[in-house]
Amino acid sequence: MNFAGIELSGSIVNASGTFDAIAARRAFGDALLASFPFAAFVSKTVTLEPRQGNPPPRLWELGAGMLNSIGLPNKGLNRFLAEDLPQLAELPVPLIVNVMGSAPQDVARLVAAFGAREEVAALELNVSCPNVTTGLLMGADPGETAALLDVVRSQTAKPLIVKLTPNCASPGEVAAAAEQHGADAVSLINTVRGMAMHPRRPREPWLGGGTGGMSGPAVRAIALAQVREVRRRVRLPILGMGGVQSGRHARELLDAGADLVAVGTESFRDPLAGSRIAAELLEIDANSGMIGVTA
Ligand SMILES: Cc1cc2nc3c(=O)[nH]c(=O)nc-3n(C[C@H](O)[C@H](O)[C@H](O)COP(=O)(O)O)c2cc1C
């Protein structure tokens, strides 16, 4: 299949930040390359400068999912290019690099740097970050998203996928702004802002970052509603994600309007979830006579 100009061998990819392909290669060796669980690999968010991330604790288990306040720790652009990119280029699938900056010019530098690398098939823009100048979340306001794309679009001819945040008034409006200002695709949903209280200290939040991002089965209904809303607003290809644990869940996101599906939190429970879900989806489609219609 083709997603926004990227040739893919299947319909399931990983959600950014939920599968460490370099650590998995260390653990499983070349067996990982022989049966890679995803049709493309999406990197964890890369920023210009290194980031430490948030203070611990960083995780809280929910009845149907989890809260994380990891805070996007990463080694920064230069070390990622020198140390990680050569290893990720060995994966047998296209590489999508996820980037974030606190000003459009920072994102433009990241997009230009990765756009110049032939190892990179596409970029995903994580816009769940406040603009240092305006204080507005870049992906929560259609005007901010438009202004961001106006700065970064000219930096690369590679596909730009805008990763929408569910923490805004209207993801459909933001998606429409992304489409009008040159995005090639949108992905959604990112995590939903939430909080857990400390079990022993009254009035204190548990997470070091105060609030965190909710993911897993708890957010699946939100993902379905938002994918459908965005599908009604734009013609762009949609990468849908949020709580997918099975082929049935992937099929539902596709039926709501997604063209490709990402698996996130489920990979923490089962590192081969991507392959399992892809196989389940193929079987569901074969049994319903849909193969050939979607392929
Ligand atoms: C531990 C963890 C780390 C994440 N890191 C990133 C990240 O670096 N960049 C990003 O755009 N999204 C990140 N996400 C969000 C996921 O890519 C995805 O949008 C979200 O978790 C919903 O999918 P899921 O319910 O299948 O996990 C992270 C999610 C989790 C749980």
Short mmCIF file of C-alpha atoms and ligand atoms in Angstrom, two decimals:
data_model
loop_
_atom_site.label_atom_id
_atom_site.label_comp_id
_atom_site.label_asym_id
_atom_site.label_seq_id
_atom_site.Cartn_x
_atom_site.Cartn_y
_atom_site.Cartn_z
CA MET A 1 0.00 0.00 0.00
CA ASN A 2 1.00 3.62 -0.36
CA PHE A 3 0.62 6.15 2.45
CA ALA A 4 1.32 9.79 1.52
CA GLY A 5 3.89 8.66 -1.04
CA ILE A 6 5.58 6.08 1.22
CA GLU A 7 5.50 2.51 -0.12
CA LEU A 8 4.55 0.12 2.70
CA SER A 9 4.23 -3.67 2.91
CA GLY A 10 1.34 -3.58 5.40
CA SER A 11 -1.13 -1.43 7.34
CA ILE A 12 0.41 -1.44 10.85
CA VAL A 13 3.26 0.81 12.03
CA ASN A 14 4.47 1.72 15.54
CA ALA A 15 3.34 4.83 17.42
CA SER A 16 6.23 7.20 18.18
CA GLY A 17 7.99 6.55 21.48
CA THR A 18 6.52 3.12 22.16
CA PHE A 19 8.99 0.78 20.43
CA ASP A 20 12.74 1.16 20.81
CA ALA A 21 14.07 -0.55 17.67
CA ILE A 22 17.70 -0.12 18.73
CA ALA A 23 17.13 -1.79 22.12
CA ALA A 24 15.02 -4.49 20.45
CA ARG A 25 17.85 -5.20 18.00
CA ARG A 26 20.23 -5.60 20.95
CA ALA A 27 17.80 -7.99 22.65
CA PHE A 28 16.66 -10.05 19.65
CA GLY A 29 19.63 -9.64 17.26
CA ASP A 30 19.12 -10.03 13.54
CA ALA A 31 15.93 -12.03 14.19
CA LEU A 32 14.30 -8.61 14.64
CA LEU A 33 15.27 -7.64 11.09
CA ALA A 34 14.04 -10.94 9.66
CA SER A 35 10.55 -10.45 11.11
CA PHE A 36 10.20 -6.76 11.92
CA PRO A 37 6.78 -6.23 13.53
CA PHE A 38 5.88 -3.00 11.67
CA ALA A 39 5.52 -1.85 8.05
CA ALA A 40 7.43 1.37 8.86
CA PHE A 41 9.41 2.53 11.86
CA VAL A 42 8.50 5.83 13.51
CA SER A 43 11.24 7.25 15.75
CA LYS A 44 10.73 8.72 19.19
CA THR A 45 10.53 12.53 19.13
CA VAL A 46 13.85 14.21 18.32
CA THR A 47 14.51 17.83 19.38
CA LEU A 48 17.37 20.17 18.38
CA GLU A 49 19.05 20.04 21.78
CA PRO A 50 19.28 17.02 24.11
CA ARG A 51 16.48 16.75 26.70
CA GLN A 52 16.58 15.05 30.09
CA GLY A 53 12.83 14.50 30.25
CA ASN A 54 10.63 14.89 33.34
CA PRO A 55 11.52 13.98 36.95
CA PRO A 56 10.31 10.56 38.18
CA PRO A 57 7.88 8.96 38.74
CA ARG A 58 7.05 8.90 35.03
CA LEU A 59 4.40 6.18 34.77
CA TRP A 60 1.05 5.37 36.39
CA GLU A 61 -1.04 2.36 35.52
CA LEU A 62 -4.74 2.97 34.91
CA GLY A 63 -7.61 0.50 34.84
CA ALA A 64 -7.47 0.51 31.04
CA GLY A 65 -4.21 2.05 30.00
CA MET A 66 -1.51 4.22 31.43
CA LEU A 67 -0.39 7.76 32.14
CA ASN A 68 3.13 8.79 31.21
CA SER A 69 5.07 11.95 31.84
CA ILE A 70 8.30 10.83 30.18
CA GLY A 71 8.81 14.39 28.89
CA LEU A 72 10.43 13.48 25.57
CA PRO A 73 14.00 12.75 26.71
CA ASN A 74 16.29 12.38 23.69
CA LYS A 75 19.88 12.89 22.68
CA GLY A 76 19.21 15.85 20.38
CA LEU A 77 19.65 16.23 16.63
CA ASN A 78 23.43 15.87 16.29
CA ARG A 79 23.84 12.72 18.37
CA PHE A 80 20.71 11.20 16.82
CA LEU A 81 22.20 11.75 13.35
CA ALA A 82 25.58 10.32 14.37
CA GLU A 83 24.50 7.42 16.60
CA ASP A 84 20.89 6.39 15.93
CA LEU A 85 20.23 7.14 12.28
CA PRO A 86 22.82 4.64 10.94
CA GLN A 87 21.26 1.87 13.09
CA LEU A 88 17.67 2.76 12.20
CA ALA A 89 18.64 2.82 8.51
CA GLU A 90 19.39 -0.91 8.79
CA LEU A 91 15.76 -1.72 9.57
CA PRO A 92 13.99 -3.47 6.69
CA VAL A 93 11.19 -0.86 6.56
CA PRO A 94 10.88 2.86 5.73
CA LEU A 95 11.97 5.24 8.48
CA ILE A 96 9.73 8.10 9.64
CA VAL A 97 11.46 10.57 11.97
CA ASN A 98 9.29 12.37 14.54
CA VAL A 99 10.49 15.88 15.42
CA MET A 100 9.43 18.67 17.78
CA GLY A 101 10.56 22.22 18.50
CA SER A 102 9.40 25.08 20.66
CA ALA A 103 9.52 27.57 17.77
CA PRO A 104 8.72 27.10 14.06
CA GLN A 105 12.37 27.92 13.21
CA ASP A 106 13.58 25.05 15.41
CA VAL A 107 11.22 22.64 13.66
CA ALA A 108 12.41 24.00 10.29
CA ARG A 109 16.03 23.18 11.19
CA LEU A 110 15.08 19.64 12.17
CA VAL A 111 13.01 19.15 9.02
CA ALA A 112 15.84 20.47 6.82
CA ALA A 113 18.43 18.23 8.53
CA PHE A 114 16.35 15.05 8.22
CA GLY A 115 14.96 16.04 4.83
CA ALA A 116 18.51 15.98 3.48
CA ARG A 117 19.06 12.35 4.57
CA GLU A 118 18.19 9.62 2.13
CA GLU A 119 17.68 7.16 5.03
CA VAL A 120 14.56 9.14 6.02
CA ALA A 121 11.31 8.43 4.14
CA ALA A 122 9.10 11.02 5.85
CA LEU A 123 8.81 13.32 8.85
CA GLU A 124 6.17 13.35 11.55
CA LEU A 125 5.73 16.72 13.29
CA ASN A 126 4.87 16.39 16.97
CA VAL A 127 2.99 19.65 17.52
CA SER A 128 2.05 18.95 21.16
CA CYS A 129 4.44 21.65 22.32
CA PRO A 130 3.87 25.28 23.29
CA ASN A 131 5.31 27.93 20.98
CA VAL A 132 7.79 29.83 23.18
CA THR A 133 6.74 33.14 21.60
CA THR A 134 2.95 32.88 21.69
CA GLY A 135 2.54 30.40 24.56
CA LEU A 136 -0.07 28.54 22.48
CA LEU A 137 0.21 24.82 21.86
CA MET A 138 1.30 24.63 18.22
CA GLY A 139 -1.08 21.81 17.43
CA ALA A 140 -4.04 23.06 19.46
CA ASP A 141 -4.70 26.17 17.40
CA PRO A 142 -5.32 26.14 13.63
CA GLY A 143 -3.49 29.47 13.19
CA GLU A 144 -0.39 28.15 14.98
CA THR A 145 -0.38 24.98 12.90
CA ALA A 146 -0.74 27.00 9.69
CA ALA A 147 2.10 29.33 10.71
CA LEU A 148 4.31 26.35 11.55
CA LEU A 149 3.72 24.71 8.17
CA ASP A 150 4.35 28.00 6.37
CA VAL A 151 7.84 27.97 7.88
CA VAL A 152 8.72 24.28 7.56
CA ARG A 153 7.04 23.20 4.30
CA SER A 154 9.73 24.71 2.08
CA GLN A 155 12.50 22.84 3.94
CA THR A 156 11.86 19.44 2.38
CA ALA A 157 10.06 17.70 -0.44
CA LYS A 158 9.62 14.62 1.79
CA PRO A 159 6.15 13.83 3.14
CA LEU A 160 5.20 15.81 6.26
CA ILE A 161 2.79 14.09 8.64
CA VAL A 162 1.29 16.41 11.27
CA LYS A 163 0.59 14.56 14.53
CA LEU A 164 -2.54 16.08 16.00
CA THR A 165 -3.19 16.46 19.70
CA PRO A 166 -6.57 15.47 21.14
CA ASN A 167 -6.13 18.20 23.78
CA CYS A 168 -7.74 20.98 21.76
CA ALA A 169 -11.13 22.39 20.87
CA SER A 170 -11.27 20.95 17.34
CA PRO A 171 -8.78 18.49 15.84
CA GLY A 172 -10.80 18.78 12.60
CA GLU A 173 -10.03 22.52 12.34
CA VAL A 174 -6.34 21.92 13.02
CA ALA A 175 -6.26 19.14 10.40
CA ALA A 176 -7.92 21.45 7.86
CA ALA A 177 -5.27 24.12 8.55
CA ALA A 178 -2.54 21.50 8.11
CA GLU A 179 -4.04 20.42 4.79
CA GLN A 180 -4.37 23.98 3.47
CA HIS A 181 -0.77 24.78 4.42
CA GLY A 182 0.94 21.86 2.74
CA ALA A 183 0.87 18.82 5.04
CA ASP A 184 0.89 15.46 3.25
CA ALA A 185 -0.89 13.52 6.01
CA VAL A 186 -2.09 13.76 9.60
CA SER A 187 -1.67 11.28 12.44
CA LEU A 188 -3.86 11.06 15.54
CA ILE A 189 -4.34 10.75 18.42
CA ASN A 190 -1.45 11.76 20.63
CA THR A 191 -1.94 11.12 24.35
CA VAL A 192 -4.85 12.67 26.26
CA ARG A 193 -3.85 14.92 29.18
CA GLY A 194 -4.63 13.35 32.54
CA MET A 195 -3.50 13.16 36.13
CA ALA A 196 -3.19 10.68 39.01
CA MET A 197 -3.15 11.64 42.70
CA HIS A 198 -0.35 10.35 44.91
CA PRO A 199 -1.69 7.34 46.84
CA ARG A 200 -0.07 8.41 50.12
CA ARG A 201 0.50 12.17 50.00
CA PRO A 202 -2.74 14.17 50.10
CA ARG A 203 -3.18 16.82 47.40
CA GLU A 204 0.02 15.82 45.55
CA PRO A 205 0.04 14.45 42.03
CA TRP A 206 1.84 11.14 41.53
CA LEU A 207 3.70 11.98 38.34
CA GLY A 208 6.89 14.02 38.56
CA GLY A 209 5.59 16.14 35.70
CA GLY A 210 2.28 16.82 37.51
CA THR A 211 0.07 15.82 34.61
CA GLY A 212 0.76 13.15 32.00
CA GLY A 213 -0.49 11.66 28.75
CA MET A 214 -3.09 8.92 28.83
CA SER A 215 -2.79 6.08 26.31
CA GLY A 216 -4.01 2.54 25.79
CA PRO A 217 -7.54 1.08 25.62
CA ALA A 218 -8.99 3.99 27.64
CA VAL A 219 -8.42 6.39 24.74
CA ARG A 220 -9.67 4.18 21.91
CA ALA A 221 -13.18 5.66 21.84
CA ILE A 222 -11.68 9.16 21.68
CA ALA A 223 -9.42 8.11 18.80
CA LEU A 224 -12.35 6.68 16.85
CA ALA A 225 -14.41 9.86 17.28
CA GLN A 226 -11.53 12.15 16.36
CA VAL A 227 -10.45 10.11 13.33
CA ARG A 228 -14.00 10.28 12.04
CA GLU A 229 -14.18 14.03 12.69
CA VAL A 230 -10.89 14.62 10.87
CA ARG A 231 -11.91 12.31 7.98
CA ARG A 232 -14.96 14.51 7.43
CA ARG A 233 -12.82 17.65 7.26
CA VAL A 234 -9.83 16.65 5.10
CA ARG A 235 -8.86 14.54 2.12
CA LEU A 236 -5.36 13.93 3.49
CA PRO A 237 -4.28 10.38 4.35
CA ILE A 238 -4.79 9.63 8.06
CA LEU A 239 -2.55 7.56 10.33
CA GLY A 240 -4.89 6.50 13.13
CA MET A 241 -3.85 5.38 16.61
CA GLY A 242 -5.05 5.16 20.17
CA GLY A 243 -5.58 2.00 22.23
CA VAL A 244 -5.28 -0.50 19.38
CA GLN A 245 -4.80 -4.00 20.83
CA SER A 246 -6.17 -6.25 18.10
CA GLY A 247 -6.92 -6.58 14.41
CA ARG A 248 -10.55 -5.76 15.20
CA HIS A 249 -9.52 -2.45 16.79
CA ALA A 250 -7.33 -1.65 13.77
CA ARG A 251 -10.22 -2.42 11.39
CA GLU A 252 -12.48 -0.09 13.39
CA LEU A 253 -10.02 2.80 13.06
CA LEU A 254 -9.73 2.12 9.32
CA ASP A 255 -13.53 2.04 9.06
CA ALA A 256 -13.71 5.37 10.93
CA GLY A 257 -11.54 6.91 8.22
CA ALA A 258 -7.88 6.05 8.83
CA ASP A 259 -5.68 4.78 5.99
CA LEU A 260 -2.92 3.32 8.17
CA VAL A 261 -2.88 2.29 11.86
CA ALA A 262 -0.23 2.68 14.56
CA VAL A 263 0.14 0.46 17.63
CA GLY A 264 1.56 2.11 20.75
CA THR A 265 1.01 1.09 24.36
CA GLU A 266 0.16 -2.51 23.40
CA SER A 267 3.79 -3.04 22.32
CA PHE A 268 4.92 -2.62 25.96
CA ARG A 269 2.88 -5.70 26.85
CA ASP A 270 3.86 -7.66 23.75
CA PRO A 271 6.79 -6.50 21.62
CA LEU A 272 5.42 -8.54 18.71
CA ALA A 273 1.96 -6.93 18.95
CA GLY A 274 2.51 -5.20 15.60
CA SER A 275 2.90 -8.51 13.70
CA ARG A 276 0.03 -10.14 15.56
CA ILE A 277 -2.36 -7.24 14.91
CA ALA A 278 -1.34 -7.09 11.22
CA ALA A 279 -2.05 -10.83 10.85
CA GLU A 280 -5.40 -10.50 12.64
CA LEU A 281 -6.38 -7.61 10.38
CA LEU A 282 -5.53 -9.60 7.25
CA GLU A 283 -7.65 -12.47 8.51
CA ILE A 284 -10.61 -10.23 9.33
CA ASP A 285 -10.42 -8.67 5.87
CA ALA A 286 -10.04 -12.03 4.13
CA ASN A 287 -13.09 -13.37 5.94
CA SER A 288 -15.18 -10.34 5.09
CA GLY A 289 -14.12 -10.36 1.45
CA MET A 290 -12.37 -7.00 1.84
CA ILE A 291 -9.00 -8.13 0.59
CA GLY A 292 -8.51 -6.75 -2.85
CA VAL A 293 -10.86 -3.90 -2.01
CA THR A 294 -8.35 -2.23 0.34
CA ALA A 295 -5.08 -3.66 -1.01
C1 LIG B 1 5.54 5.86 26.87
C2 LIG B 1 5.07 6.67 25.70
C3 LIG B 1 5.96 7.50 25.02
C4 LIG B 1 5.51 8.27 23.93
N1 LIG B 1 6.40 9.06 23.28
C5 LIG B 1 5.98 9.81 22.21
C6 LIG B 1 6.90 10.60 21.48
O1 LIG B 1 8.11 10.62 21.76
N2 LIG B 1 6.42 11.35 20.46
C7 LIG B 1 5.08 11.34 20.08
O2 LIG B 1 4.71 12.03 19.11
N3 LIG B 1 4.19 10.54 20.73
C8 LIG B 1 4.62 9.79 21.78
N4 LIG B 1 3.71 8.98 22.44
C9 LIG B 1 2.30 8.93 21.99
C10 LIG B 1 2.04 7.70 21.10
O3 LIG B 1 2.82 7.77 19.92
C11 LIG B 1 0.53 7.57 20.72
O4 LIG B 1 0.14 8.75 20.02
C12 LIG B 1 -0.39 7.39 21.93
O5 LIG B 1 0.24 6.64 22.94
C13 LIG B 1 -1.73 6.74 21.57
O6 LIG B 1 -1.55 5.42 21.07
P1 LIG B 1 -1.64 4.08 22.02
O7 LIG B 1 -2.89 4.23 22.85
O8 LIG B 1 -1.69 2.92 21.06
O9 LIG B 1 -0.41 4.07 22.87
C14 LIG B 1 4.14 8.20 23.52
C15 LIG B 1 3.26 7.35 24.20
C16 LIG B 1 3.70 6.59 25.28
C17 LIG B 1 2.72 5.68 25.98
#
